[in-house]
Short mmCIF file of C-alpha atoms in Angstrom, two decimals:
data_model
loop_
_atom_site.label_atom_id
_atom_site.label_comp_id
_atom_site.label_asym_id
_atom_site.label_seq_id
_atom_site.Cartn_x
_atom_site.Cartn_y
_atom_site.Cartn_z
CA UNK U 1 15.55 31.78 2.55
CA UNK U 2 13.80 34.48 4.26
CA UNK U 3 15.41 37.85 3.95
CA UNK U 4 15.28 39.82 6.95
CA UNK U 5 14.21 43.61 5.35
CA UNK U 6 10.63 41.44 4.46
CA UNK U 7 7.99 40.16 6.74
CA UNK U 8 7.38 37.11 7.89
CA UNK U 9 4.60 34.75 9.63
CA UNK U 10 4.43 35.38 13.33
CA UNK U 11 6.25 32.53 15.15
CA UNK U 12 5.29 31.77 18.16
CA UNK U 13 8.51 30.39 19.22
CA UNK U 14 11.48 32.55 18.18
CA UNK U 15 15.11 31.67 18.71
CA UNK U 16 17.83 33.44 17.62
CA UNK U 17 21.26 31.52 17.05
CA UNK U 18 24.26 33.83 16.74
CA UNK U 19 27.21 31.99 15.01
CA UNK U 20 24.91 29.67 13.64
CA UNK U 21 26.81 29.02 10.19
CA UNK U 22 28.75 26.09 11.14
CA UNK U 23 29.97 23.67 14.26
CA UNK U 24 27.56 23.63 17.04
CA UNK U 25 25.71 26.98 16.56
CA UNK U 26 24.71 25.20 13.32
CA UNK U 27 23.27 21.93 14.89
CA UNK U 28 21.72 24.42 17.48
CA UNK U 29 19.59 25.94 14.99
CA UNK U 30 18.85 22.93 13.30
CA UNK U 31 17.88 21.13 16.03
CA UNK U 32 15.78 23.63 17.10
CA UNK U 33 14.13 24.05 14.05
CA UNK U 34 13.47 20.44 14.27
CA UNK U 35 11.45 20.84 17.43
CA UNK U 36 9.22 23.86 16.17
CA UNK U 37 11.35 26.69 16.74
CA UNK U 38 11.67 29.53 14.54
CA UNK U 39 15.38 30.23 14.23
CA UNK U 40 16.55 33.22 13.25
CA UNK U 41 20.41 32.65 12.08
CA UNK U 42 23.11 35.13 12.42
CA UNK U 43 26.69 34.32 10.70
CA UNK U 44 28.72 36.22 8.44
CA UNK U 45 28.84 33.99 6.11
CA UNK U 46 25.86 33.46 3.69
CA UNK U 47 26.85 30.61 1.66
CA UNK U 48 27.05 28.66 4.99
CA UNK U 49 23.70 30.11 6.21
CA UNK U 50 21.92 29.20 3.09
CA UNK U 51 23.19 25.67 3.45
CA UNK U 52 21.83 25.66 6.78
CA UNK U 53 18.41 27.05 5.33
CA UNK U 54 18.32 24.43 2.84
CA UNK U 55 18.82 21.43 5.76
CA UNK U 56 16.60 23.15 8.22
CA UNK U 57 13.70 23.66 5.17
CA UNK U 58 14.17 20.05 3.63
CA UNK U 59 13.27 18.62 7.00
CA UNK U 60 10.35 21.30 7.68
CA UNK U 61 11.39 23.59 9.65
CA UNK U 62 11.83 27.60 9.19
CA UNK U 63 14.59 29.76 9.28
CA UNK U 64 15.09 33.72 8.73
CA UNK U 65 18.81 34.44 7.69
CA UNK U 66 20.64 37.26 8.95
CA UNK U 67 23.79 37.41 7.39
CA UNK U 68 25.77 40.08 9.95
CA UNK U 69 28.64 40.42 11.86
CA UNK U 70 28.62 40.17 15.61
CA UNK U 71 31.28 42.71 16.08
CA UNK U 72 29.49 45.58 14.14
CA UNK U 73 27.06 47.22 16.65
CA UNK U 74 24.94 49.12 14.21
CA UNK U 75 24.32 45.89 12.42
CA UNK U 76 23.36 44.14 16.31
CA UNK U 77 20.83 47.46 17.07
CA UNK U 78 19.45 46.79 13.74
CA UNK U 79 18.67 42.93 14.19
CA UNK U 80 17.06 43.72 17.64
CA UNK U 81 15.08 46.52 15.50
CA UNK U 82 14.20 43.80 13.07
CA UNK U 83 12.93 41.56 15.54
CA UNK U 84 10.99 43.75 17.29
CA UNK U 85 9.21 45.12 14.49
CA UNK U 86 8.50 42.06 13.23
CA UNK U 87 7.96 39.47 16.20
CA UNK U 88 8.01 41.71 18.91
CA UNK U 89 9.73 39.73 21.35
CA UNK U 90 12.05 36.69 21.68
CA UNK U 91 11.78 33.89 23.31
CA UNK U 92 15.58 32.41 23.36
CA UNK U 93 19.22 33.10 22.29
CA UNK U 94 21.76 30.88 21.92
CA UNK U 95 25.02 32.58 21.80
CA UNK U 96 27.99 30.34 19.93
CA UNK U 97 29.93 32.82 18.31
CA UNK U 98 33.28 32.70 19.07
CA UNK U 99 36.96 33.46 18.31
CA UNK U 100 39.21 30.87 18.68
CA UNK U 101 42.78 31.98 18.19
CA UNK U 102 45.51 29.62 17.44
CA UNK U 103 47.28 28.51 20.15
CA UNK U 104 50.50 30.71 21.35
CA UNK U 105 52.77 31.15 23.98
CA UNK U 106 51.72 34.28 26.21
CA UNK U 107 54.70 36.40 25.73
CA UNK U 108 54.33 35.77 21.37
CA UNK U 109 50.75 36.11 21.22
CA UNK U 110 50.09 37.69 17.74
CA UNK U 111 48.45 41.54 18.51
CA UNK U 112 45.56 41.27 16.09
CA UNK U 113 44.46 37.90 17.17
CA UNK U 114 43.79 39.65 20.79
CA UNK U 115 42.28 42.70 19.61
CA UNK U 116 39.63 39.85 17.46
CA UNK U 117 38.99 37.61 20.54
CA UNK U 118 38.19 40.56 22.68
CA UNK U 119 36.12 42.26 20.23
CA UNK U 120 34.52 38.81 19.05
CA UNK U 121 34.58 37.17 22.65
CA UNK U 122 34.30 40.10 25.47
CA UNK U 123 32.83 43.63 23.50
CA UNK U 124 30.52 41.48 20.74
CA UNK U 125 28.80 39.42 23.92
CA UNK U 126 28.00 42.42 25.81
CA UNK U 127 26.85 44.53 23.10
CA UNK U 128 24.37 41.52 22.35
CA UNK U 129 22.98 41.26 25.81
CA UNK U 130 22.11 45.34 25.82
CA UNK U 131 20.55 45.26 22.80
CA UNK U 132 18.88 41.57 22.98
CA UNK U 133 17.59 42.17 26.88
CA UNK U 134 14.66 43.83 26.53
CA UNK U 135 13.16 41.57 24.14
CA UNK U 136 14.13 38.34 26.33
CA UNK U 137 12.45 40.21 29.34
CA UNK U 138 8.97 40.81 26.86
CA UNK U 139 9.21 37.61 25.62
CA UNK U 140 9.68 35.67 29.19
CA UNK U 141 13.02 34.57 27.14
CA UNK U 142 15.69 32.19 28.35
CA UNK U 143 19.71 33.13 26.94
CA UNK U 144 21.88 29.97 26.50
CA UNK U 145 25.42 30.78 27.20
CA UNK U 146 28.41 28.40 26.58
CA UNK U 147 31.42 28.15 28.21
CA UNK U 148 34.51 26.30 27.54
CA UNK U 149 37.32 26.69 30.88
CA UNK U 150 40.64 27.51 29.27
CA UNK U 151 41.53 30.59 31.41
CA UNK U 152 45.24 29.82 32.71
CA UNK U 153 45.95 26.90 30.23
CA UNK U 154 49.54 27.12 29.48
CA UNK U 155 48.98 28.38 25.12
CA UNK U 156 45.52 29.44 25.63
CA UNK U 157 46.35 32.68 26.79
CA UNK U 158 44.55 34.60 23.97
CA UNK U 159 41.23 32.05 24.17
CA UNK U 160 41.20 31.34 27.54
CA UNK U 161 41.59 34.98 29.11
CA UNK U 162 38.68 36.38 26.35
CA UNK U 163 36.34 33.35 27.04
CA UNK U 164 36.91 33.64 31.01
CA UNK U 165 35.85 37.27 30.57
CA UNK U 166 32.82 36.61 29.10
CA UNK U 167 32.24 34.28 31.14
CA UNK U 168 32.63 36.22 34.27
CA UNK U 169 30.41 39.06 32.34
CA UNK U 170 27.49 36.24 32.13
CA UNK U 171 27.76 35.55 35.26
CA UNK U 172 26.76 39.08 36.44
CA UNK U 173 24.01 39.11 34.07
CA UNK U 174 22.64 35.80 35.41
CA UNK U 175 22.47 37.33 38.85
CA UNK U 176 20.87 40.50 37.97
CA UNK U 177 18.34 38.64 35.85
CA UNK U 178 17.53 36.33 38.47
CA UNK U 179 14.38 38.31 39.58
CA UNK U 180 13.66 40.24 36.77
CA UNK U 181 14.14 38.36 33.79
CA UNK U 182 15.61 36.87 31.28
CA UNK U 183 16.65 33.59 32.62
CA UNK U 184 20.55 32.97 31.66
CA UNK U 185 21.59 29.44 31.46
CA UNK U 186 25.45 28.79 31.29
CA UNK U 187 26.28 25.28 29.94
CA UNK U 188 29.81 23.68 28.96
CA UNK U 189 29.29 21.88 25.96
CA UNK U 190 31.10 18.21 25.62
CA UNK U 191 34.20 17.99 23.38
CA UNK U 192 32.94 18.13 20.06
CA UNK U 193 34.36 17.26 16.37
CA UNK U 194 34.43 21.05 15.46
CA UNK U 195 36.40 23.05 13.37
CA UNK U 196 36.94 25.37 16.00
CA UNK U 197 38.63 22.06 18.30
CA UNK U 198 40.56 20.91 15.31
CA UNK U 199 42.52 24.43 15.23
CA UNK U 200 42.92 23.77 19.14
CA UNK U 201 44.19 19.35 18.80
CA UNK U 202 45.34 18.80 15.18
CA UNK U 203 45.59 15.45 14.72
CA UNK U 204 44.02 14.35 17.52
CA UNK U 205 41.36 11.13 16.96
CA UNK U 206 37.98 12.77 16.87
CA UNK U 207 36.23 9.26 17.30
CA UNK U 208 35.57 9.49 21.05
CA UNK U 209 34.27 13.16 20.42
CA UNK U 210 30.74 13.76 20.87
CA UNK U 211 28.98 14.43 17.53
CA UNK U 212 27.69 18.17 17.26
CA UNK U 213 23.62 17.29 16.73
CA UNK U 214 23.56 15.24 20.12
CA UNK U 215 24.94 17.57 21.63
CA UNK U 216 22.53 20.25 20.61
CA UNK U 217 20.10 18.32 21.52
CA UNK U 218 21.56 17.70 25.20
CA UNK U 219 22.21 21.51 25.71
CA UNK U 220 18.63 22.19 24.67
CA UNK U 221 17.18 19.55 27.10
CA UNK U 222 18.20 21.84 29.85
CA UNK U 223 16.22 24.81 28.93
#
C-alpha cells in the first residue's frame, strides 16, 4: 500500500478509479493495473482497498490508495492537490461510484435514500469534474463515464432520476470538452454479477451475467 501524504515514483500513466473498492470499479483498477497503469483507488472503505492492493501487487502492478469519500468536497480538492503535487497531471478517470437505492414506489421513496443518491450520484459527480478538469486537460486525459438507463422505470424512481441527471450533466461536459479537452467517453456497461445488481434482481440467475473483469476489459478497449 502506498499512502497518499508520501511520495511516490512518477507514473507515466496515471488513472484514477473512484469507487474502486468493489464490483466493477474494482476490476477497472485491476485491469488497468494489469496493462501498466498506475491506479490511484478511491473508496471509503480501506479494508476493501487494501484487498484490492494486495491483487493488483501480487500480479505486478501498482496502486496508491486513497481511502475518501466522494461526497466530502474538501477531501475531493485535496486528492486533486495530491495528484498534482505529486504527478502533476492525469491521464484518465474512471468514475463508478454510485448509489444504488433499493427499489421503491415513487410516492414511498424513503427521504434519506434521495438526499444520498443525489449527493452520491448528481452533487459528488460534478464536484469531481471541477476539481479533476484541469488535470485531464494537462494531462491530454480521457474521463470514462458509465451509464446505466433507468430514468422512468416504474421502482427506480430514486436510481433512475439521480443517474439520468448525471447523465445529462456528462453530457454537457462532453460537448464543452469536445475542442478543448478532456475527452469524455460515456459507456453502458453489460449486466454484471454485482452487488450493486443483486440489491436491484434478488434472486435472479446471475449465470448469463457478464463477469465484472471482461467487462473491464471491454469498457477499456474503447478508450
Amino acid at each position: 500500500m502506498t499512502d497518499i501524504s508520501h511520495p511516490a515514483p512518477p507514473a507515466t500513466k496515471l488513472a484514477l478509479v473512484t469507487g474502486a473498492s468493489r464490483g466493477l470499479g474494482a476490476a477497472m483498477a485491476e485491469a488497468l493495473a494489469a496493462q501498466g497503469w498506475h491506479v490511484m483507488a478511491v473508496a471509503r472503505t480501506t479494508g476493501a482497498l487494501e484487498e484490492l492492493d494486495d491483487r493488483i501487487q501480487a500480479a505486478g502492478g501498482q496502486a496508491t490508495l486513497a481511502p475518501m469519500d466522494v461526497n466530502d468536497p474538501a477531501a475531493m480538492a485535496h486528492l486533486a492537490s495530491a495528484i498534482t503535487g505529486r504527478w502533476g497531471s492525469l491521464q484518465l478517470w474512471v468514475h463508478t461510484a454510485i448509489h444504488a437505492a433499493p427499489l421503491s414506489p415513487a410516492a414511498h421513496m424513503d427521504a434519506k435514500d434521495m438526499a444520498k443518491s443525489i449527493a452520491t450520484n448528481l452533487t459528488a459527480t460534478a464536484t469531481l469534474i471541477g476539481v479533476l478538469e484541469p488535470l485531464l486537460r494537462v494531462g491530454h486525459g480521457t474521463a470514462l463515464m458509465l451509464d446505466d438507463p433507468r430514468g422512468g422505470e416504474k421502482f427506480f424512481g430514486a436510481y433512475g432520476a439521480t443517474k439520468a441527471a448525471q447523465m445529462a450533466l456528462v453530457r454537457s461536459w462532453q460537448a464543452e470538452t469536445v475542442k478543448i479537452g478532456p475527452r469524455v467517453v460515456i459507456a453502458e456497461p453489460a449486466p454484471m454479477a454485482t452487488a450493486t445488481r443483486a440489491r436491484f434482481y434478488p434472486g435472479e440467475d446471475r449465470a448469463p451475467l457478464a463477469e465484472t473483469r471482461a467487462e473491464a476489459e471491454r469498457l477499456i478497449a474503447l478508450l
